[in-house]
Tab-separated table of C-alpha atoms in Angstrom:
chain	number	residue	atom	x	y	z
X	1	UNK	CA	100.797	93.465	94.804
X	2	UNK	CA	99.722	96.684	96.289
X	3	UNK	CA	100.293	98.198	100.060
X	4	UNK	CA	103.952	95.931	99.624
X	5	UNK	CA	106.187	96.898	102.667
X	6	UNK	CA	110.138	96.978	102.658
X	7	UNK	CA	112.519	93.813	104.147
X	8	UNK	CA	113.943	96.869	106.371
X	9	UNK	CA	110.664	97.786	107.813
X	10	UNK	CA	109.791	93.974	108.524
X	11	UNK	CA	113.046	93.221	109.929
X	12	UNK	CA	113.129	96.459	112.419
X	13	UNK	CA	109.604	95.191	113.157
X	14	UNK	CA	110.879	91.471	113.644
X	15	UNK	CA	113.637	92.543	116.259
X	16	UNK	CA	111.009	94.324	118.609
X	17	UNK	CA	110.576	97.894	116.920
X	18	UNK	CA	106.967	99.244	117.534
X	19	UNK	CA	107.456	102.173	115.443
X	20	UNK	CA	108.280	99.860	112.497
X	21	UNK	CA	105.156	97.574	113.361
X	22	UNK	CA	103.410	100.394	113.986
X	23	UNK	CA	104.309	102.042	110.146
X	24	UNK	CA	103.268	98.268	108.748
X	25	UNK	CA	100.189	98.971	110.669
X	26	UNK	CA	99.498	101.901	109.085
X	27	UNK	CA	100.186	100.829	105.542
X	28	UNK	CA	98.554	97.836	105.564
X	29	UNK	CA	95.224	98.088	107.513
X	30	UNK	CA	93.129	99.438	105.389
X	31	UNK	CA	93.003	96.334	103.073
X	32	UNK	CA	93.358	94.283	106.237
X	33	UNK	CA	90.100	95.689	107.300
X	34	UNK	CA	88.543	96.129	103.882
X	35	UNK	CA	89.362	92.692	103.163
X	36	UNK	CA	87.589	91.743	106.569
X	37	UNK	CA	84.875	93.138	106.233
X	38	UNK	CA	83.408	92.290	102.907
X	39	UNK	CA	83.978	88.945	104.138
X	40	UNK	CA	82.487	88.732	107.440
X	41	UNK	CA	79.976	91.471	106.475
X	42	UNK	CA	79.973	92.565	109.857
X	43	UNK	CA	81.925	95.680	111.156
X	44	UNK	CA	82.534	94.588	114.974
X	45	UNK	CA	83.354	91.027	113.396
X	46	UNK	CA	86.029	93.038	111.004
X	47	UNK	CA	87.707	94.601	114.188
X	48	UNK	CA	88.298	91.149	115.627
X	49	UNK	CA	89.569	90.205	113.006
X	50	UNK	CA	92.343	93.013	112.436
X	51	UNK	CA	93.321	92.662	115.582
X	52	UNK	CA	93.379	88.832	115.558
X	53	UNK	CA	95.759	89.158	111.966
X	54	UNK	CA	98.195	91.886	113.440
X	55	UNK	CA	98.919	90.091	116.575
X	56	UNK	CA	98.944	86.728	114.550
X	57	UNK	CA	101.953	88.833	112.472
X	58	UNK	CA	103.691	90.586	115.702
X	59	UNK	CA	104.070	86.580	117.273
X	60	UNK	CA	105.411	85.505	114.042
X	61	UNK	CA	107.644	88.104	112.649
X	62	UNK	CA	110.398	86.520	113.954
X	63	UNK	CA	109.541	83.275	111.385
X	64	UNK	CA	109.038	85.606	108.380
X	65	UNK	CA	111.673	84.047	105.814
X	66	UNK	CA	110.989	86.636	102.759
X	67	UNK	CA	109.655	83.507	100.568
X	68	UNK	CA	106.570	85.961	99.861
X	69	UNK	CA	105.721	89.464	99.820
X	70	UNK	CA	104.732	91.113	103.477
X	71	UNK	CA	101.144	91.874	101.698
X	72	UNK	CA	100.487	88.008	100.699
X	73	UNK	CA	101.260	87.012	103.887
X	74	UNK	CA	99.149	89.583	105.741
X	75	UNK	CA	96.478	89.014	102.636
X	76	UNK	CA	96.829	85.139	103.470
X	77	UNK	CA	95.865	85.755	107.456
X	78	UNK	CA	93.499	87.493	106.782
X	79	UNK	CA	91.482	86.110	104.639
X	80	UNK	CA	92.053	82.752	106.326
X	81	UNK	CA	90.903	84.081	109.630
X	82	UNK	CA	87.852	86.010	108.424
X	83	UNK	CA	86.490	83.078	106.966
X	84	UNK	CA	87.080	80.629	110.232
X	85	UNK	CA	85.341	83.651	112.016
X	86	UNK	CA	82.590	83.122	109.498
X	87	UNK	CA	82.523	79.328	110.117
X	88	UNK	CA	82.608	79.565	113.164
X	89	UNK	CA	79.867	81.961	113.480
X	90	UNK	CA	77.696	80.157	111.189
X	91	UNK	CA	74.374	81.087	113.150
X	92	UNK	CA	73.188	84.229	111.796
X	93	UNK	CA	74.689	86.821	113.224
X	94	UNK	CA	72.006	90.019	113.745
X	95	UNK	CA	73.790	92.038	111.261
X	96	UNK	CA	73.283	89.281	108.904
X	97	UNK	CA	69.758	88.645	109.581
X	98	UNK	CA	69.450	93.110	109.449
X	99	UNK	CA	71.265	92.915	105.582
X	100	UNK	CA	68.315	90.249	105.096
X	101	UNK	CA	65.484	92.343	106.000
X	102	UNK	CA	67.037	94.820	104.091
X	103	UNK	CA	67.149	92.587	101.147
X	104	UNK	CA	63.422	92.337	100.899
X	105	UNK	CA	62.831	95.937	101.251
X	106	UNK	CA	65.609	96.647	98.880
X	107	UNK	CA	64.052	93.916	96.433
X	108	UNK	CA	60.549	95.998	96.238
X	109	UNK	CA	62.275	99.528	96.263
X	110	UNK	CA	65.340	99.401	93.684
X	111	UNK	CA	65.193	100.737	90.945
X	112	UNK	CA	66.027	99.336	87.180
X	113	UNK	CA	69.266	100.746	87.265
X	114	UNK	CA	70.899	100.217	90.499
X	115	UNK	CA	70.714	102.128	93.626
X	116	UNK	CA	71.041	106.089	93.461
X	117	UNK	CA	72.538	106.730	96.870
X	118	UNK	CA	76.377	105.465	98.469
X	119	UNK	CA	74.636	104.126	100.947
X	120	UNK	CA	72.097	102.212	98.709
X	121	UNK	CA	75.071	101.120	97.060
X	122	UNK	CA	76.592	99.436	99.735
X	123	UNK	CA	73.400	97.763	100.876
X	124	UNK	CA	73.288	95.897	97.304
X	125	UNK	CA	77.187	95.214	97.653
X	126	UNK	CA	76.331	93.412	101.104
X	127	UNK	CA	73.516	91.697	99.761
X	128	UNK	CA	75.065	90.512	96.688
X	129	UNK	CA	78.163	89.202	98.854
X	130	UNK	CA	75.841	87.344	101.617
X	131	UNK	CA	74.654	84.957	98.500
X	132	UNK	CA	77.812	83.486	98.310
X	133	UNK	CA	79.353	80.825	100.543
X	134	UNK	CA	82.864	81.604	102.474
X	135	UNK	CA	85.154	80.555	99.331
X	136	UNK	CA	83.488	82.131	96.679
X	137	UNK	CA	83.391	85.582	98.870
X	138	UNK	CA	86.808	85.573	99.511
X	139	UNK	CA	87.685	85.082	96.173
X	140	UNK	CA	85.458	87.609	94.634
X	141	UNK	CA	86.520	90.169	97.258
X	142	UNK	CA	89.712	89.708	96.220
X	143	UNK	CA	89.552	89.815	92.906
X	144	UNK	CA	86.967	92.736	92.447
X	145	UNK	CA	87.499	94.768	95.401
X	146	UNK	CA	91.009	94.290	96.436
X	147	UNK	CA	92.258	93.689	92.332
X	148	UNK	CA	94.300	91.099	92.803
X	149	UNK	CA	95.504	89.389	90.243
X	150	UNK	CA	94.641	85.129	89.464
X	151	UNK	CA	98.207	84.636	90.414
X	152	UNK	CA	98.390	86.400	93.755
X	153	UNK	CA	94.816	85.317	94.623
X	154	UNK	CA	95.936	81.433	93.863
X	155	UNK	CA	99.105	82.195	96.366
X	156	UNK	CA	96.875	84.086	99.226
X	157	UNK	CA	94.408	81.061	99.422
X	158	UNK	CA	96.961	78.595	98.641
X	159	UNK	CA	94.452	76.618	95.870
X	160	UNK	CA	94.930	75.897	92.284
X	161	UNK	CA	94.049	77.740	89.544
X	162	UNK	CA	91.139	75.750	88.272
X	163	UNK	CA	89.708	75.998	91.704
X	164	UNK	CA	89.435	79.866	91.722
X	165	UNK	CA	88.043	79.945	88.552
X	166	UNK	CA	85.653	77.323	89.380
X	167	UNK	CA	84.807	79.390	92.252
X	168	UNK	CA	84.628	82.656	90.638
X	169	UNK	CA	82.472	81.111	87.861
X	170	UNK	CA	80.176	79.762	90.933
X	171	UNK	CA	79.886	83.044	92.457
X	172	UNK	CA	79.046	84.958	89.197
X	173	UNK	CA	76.616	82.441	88.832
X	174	UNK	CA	75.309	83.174	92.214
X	175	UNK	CA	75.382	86.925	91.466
X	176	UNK	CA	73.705	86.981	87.779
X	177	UNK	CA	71.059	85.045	89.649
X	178	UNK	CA	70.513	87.723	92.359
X	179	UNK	CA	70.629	90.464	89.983
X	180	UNK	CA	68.105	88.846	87.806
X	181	UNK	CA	65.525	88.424	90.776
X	182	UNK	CA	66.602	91.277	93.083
X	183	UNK	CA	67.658	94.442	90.879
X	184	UNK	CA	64.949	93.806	88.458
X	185	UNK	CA	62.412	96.873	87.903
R	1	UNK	CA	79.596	81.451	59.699
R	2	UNK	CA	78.380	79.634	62.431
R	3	UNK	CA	79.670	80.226	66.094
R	4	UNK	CA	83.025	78.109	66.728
R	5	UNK	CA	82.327	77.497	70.418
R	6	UNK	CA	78.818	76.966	72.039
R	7	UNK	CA	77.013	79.285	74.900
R	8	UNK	CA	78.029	77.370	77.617
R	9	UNK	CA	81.581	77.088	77.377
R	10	UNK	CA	81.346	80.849	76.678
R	11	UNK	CA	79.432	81.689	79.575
R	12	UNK	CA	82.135	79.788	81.411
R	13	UNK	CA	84.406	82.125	79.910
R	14	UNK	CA	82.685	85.238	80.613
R	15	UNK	CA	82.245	84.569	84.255
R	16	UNK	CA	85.903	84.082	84.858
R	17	UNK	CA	88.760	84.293	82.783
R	18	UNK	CA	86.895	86.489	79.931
R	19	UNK	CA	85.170	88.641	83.031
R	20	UNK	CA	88.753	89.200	84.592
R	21	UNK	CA	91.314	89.941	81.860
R	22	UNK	CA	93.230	86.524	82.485
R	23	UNK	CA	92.564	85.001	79.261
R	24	UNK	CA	94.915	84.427	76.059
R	25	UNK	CA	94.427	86.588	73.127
R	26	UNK	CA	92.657	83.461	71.314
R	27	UNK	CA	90.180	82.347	73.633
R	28	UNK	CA	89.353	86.037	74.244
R	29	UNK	CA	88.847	86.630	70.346
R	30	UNK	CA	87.002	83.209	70.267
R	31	UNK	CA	84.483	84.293	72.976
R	32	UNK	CA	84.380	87.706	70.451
R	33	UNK	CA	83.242	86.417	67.849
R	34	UNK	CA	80.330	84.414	69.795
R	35	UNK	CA	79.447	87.485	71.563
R	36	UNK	CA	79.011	89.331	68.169
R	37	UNK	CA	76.456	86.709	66.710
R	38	UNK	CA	74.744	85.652	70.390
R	39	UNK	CA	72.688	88.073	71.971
R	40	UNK	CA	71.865	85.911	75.190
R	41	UNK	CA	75.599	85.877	75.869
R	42	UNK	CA	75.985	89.452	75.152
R	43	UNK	CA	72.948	90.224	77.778
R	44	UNK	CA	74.806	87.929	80.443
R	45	UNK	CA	78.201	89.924	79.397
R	46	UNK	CA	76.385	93.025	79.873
R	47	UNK	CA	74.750	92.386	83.275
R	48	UNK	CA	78.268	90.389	84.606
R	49	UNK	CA	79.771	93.866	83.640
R	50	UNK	CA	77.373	95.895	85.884
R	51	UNK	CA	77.666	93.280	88.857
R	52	UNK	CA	81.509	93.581	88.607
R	53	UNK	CA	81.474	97.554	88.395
R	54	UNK	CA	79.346	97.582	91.670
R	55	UNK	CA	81.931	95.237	93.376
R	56	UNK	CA	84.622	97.552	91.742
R	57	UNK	CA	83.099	100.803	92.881
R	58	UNK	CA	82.429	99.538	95.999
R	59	UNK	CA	83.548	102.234	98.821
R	60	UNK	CA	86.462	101.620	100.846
R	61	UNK	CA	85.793	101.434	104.487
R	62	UNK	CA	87.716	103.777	106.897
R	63	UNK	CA	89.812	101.820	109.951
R	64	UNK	CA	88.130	102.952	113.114
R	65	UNK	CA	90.894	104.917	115.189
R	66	UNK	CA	90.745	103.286	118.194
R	67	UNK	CA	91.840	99.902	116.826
R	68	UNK	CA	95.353	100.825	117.207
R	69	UNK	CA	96.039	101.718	121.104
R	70	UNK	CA	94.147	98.676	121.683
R	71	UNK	CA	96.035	96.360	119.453
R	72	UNK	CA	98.950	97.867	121.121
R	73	UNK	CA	98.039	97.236	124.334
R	74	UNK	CA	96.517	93.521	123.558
R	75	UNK	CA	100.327	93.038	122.092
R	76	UNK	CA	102.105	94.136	125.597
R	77	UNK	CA	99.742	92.623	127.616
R	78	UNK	CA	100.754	89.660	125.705
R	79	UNK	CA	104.371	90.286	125.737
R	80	UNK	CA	104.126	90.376	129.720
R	81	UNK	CA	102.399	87.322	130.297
R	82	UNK	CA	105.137	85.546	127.839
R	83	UNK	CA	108.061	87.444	129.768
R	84	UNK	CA	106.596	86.217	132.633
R	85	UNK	CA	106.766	82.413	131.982
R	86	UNK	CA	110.251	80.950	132.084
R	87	UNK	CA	111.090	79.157	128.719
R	88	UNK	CA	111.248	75.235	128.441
R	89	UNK	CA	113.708	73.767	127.413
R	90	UNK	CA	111.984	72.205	124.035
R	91	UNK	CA	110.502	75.668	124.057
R	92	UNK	CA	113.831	77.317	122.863
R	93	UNK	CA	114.814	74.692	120.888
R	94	UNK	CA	112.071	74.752	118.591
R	95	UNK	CA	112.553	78.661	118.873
R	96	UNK	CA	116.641	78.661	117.962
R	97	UNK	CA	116.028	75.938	115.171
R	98	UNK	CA	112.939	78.374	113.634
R	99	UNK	CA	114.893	81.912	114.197
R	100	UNK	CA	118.505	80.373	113.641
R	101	UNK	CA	118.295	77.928	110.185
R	102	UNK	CA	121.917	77.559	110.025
R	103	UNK	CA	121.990	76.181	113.729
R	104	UNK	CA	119.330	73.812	112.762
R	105	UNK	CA	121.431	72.776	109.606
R	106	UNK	CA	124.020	71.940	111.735
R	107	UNK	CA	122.220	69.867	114.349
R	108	UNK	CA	120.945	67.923	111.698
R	109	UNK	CA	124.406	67.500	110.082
R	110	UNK	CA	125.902	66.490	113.171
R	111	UNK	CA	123.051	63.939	113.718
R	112	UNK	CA	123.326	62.820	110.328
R	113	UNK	CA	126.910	61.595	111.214
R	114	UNK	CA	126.545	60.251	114.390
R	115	UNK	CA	123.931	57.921	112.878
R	116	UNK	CA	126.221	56.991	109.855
R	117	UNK	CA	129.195	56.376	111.916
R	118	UNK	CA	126.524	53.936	114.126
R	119	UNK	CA	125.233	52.272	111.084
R	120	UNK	CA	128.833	51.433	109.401
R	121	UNK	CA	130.485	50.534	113.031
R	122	UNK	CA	127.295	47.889	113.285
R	123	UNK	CA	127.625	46.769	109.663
R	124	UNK	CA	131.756	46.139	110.117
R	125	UNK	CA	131.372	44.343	113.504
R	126	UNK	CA	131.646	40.772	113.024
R	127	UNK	CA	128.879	38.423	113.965
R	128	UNK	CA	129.101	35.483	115.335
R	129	UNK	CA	129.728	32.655	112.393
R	130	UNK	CA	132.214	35.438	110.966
R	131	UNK	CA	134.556	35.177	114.075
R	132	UNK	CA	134.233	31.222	114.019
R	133	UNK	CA	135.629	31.206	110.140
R	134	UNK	CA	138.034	33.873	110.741
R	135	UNK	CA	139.708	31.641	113.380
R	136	UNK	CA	139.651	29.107	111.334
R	137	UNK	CA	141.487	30.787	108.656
R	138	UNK	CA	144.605	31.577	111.038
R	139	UNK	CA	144.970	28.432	111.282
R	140	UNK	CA	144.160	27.763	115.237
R	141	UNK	CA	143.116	24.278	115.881
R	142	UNK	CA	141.376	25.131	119.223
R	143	UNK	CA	138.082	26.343	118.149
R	144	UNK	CA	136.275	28.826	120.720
R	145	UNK	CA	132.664	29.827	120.693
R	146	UNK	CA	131.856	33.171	119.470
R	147	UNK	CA	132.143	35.932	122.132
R	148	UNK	CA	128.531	36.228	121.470
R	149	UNK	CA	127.878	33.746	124.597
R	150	UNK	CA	130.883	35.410	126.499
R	151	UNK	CA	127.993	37.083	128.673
R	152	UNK	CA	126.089	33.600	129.085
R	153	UNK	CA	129.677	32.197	130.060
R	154	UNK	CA	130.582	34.665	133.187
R	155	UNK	CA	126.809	33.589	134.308
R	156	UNK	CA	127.736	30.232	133.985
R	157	UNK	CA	130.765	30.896	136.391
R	158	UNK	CA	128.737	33.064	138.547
R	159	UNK	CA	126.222	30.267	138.847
């Protein structure tokens, strides 16, 4: 796994180093974020959640036994607290109901062969993500944003294998569908 | 030659294991040889493939600056209010058997023995009936109760 960060750095961290937390920090919140954000699809939701997962880590440092890699266990928070934000917001949020309006504006405009601009781009990357439920996004975003591999996915949302490929095999599902209606010409 | 394996179970494929590199070299070739002969499959493949390079492609976000300092100061905030309360005592228990296993280890050793030592100690004491043979066996003709009524006895006196 990527963004991996040394016992030494964890366990200058663990006995009350900020400059050490603060280097894990830096390492490690971009896919913190990243992660975050494709899942609650919402940018101020994201920040809440970053900080939510790095104090969550700061209060437990001290518990870390080294079983796992610092990035599973930060990937594990993460994604675990992203989607109870999503569950618990489960009223559409106005971000949510903006990528939706979007969506139908996007569904008239786009052309045969994807969107032209970054920005474009990203609108069709939020709208294909907001057709699946909680799981399957967290799964896909891990698997074909963040690379992760079956293995480490399996270990960051602590399921078995058959259920992330059932889930993954839901989602594409969910996606070929969208493509079909959405990106069509 | 007709196809080994039918579209479903190959669209099943594609969308996971196929799709993400995680499948043995026989399925894979399996799902191959279907996707040569099937060109509904080979359309799904093909428009899987473009969904999955969007994901792929998909920009990383930058982490707002600010997030930091105020992470940093959520943290001491926290760290005063904490400070601030005195510990409990099952507090830091639970906190020296979490940051010190070989402590906890111990405790649990030390329990462990203190409960065998009660177990065998109630096991080897001898009941009632027991003590009643046991006289016997010496050979004393004067045969006393079991000191199991001893307490009933000194109320008896008492009374």
């Amino acid at each position: 796994m990527k963004n991996d960060i040394s016992m030494e750095l964890v366990k200058k961290a663990r006995d009350g180093d900020m400059a050490a937390f603060e280097q894990i920090y830096i390492r490690t919140n971009g896919f913190v974020y990243n992660v975050a954000l494709r899942i609650t699809r919402n940018h101020a939701d994201a920040e809440d959640v970053v900080q939510e997962v790095f104090i969550n880590m700061h209060k437990n440092l001290p518990f870390f036994r080294f079983e796992s890699s610092c990035s599973t266990w930060l990937y594990r928070i993460t994604a675990n607290t992203a989607i109870s934000r999503c569950r618990k917001h489960s009223r559409e949020t106005e971000a949510a109901a903006k990528y939706k309006e979007h969506l139908k504006v996007e569904s008239q405009e786009s052309p045969a062969h994807g969107p032209e601009s970054a920005e474009e781009k990203e609108k069709i990357i939020n709208a294909m993500l907001e057709r699946l439920d909680d799981d399957q996004r967290a799964c896909v975003v891990l698997r074909d944003m963040e690379g992760l591999s079956y293995d480490e996915i399996v270990q960051v949302l602590n399921i078995p294998l058959n259920t992330l490929r059932s889930r993954l095999h839901r989602a594409r599902e969910a996606l070929l569908e969208f493509a079909q209606k959405e990106i069509k010409p | 030659m007709t196809n080994i394996i039918d579209c479903d179970k190959v669209r099943k494929m594609l969308e996971s294991d196929y799709l993400d590199n995680e499948l043995e070299a026989s399925g894979r070739e399996l799902a191959d040889q279907h996707l040569e002969k099937c060109a509904a499959c080979r359309k799904t493949w093909e428009s899987l493939e473009a969904i999955t390079m969007h994901l792929r492609q998909a920009q990383r976000q930058n982490v707002p600056g600010y997030l930091w300092p105020r992470l940093k100061a959520e943290i001491s905030r926290r760290q005063a209010v904490t400070a601030s309360e005195p510990d409990t005592l099952p507090s830091s228990i639970i906190k020296l058997f979490f940051m010190r296993p070989s402590f906890a280890a111990a405790a649990a050793a030390v329990i462990l023995i203190v409960i065998s030592f009660t177990v065998l100690f109630q096991a080897r004491k001898p009941s009632g009936a027991e003590y009643t043979d046991l006289i016997s066996l010496t050979g004393n003709v004067e045969i006393h109760e079991a000191p199991a009524s001893f307490g009933s006895n000194i109320e008896q006196y008492l009374l």
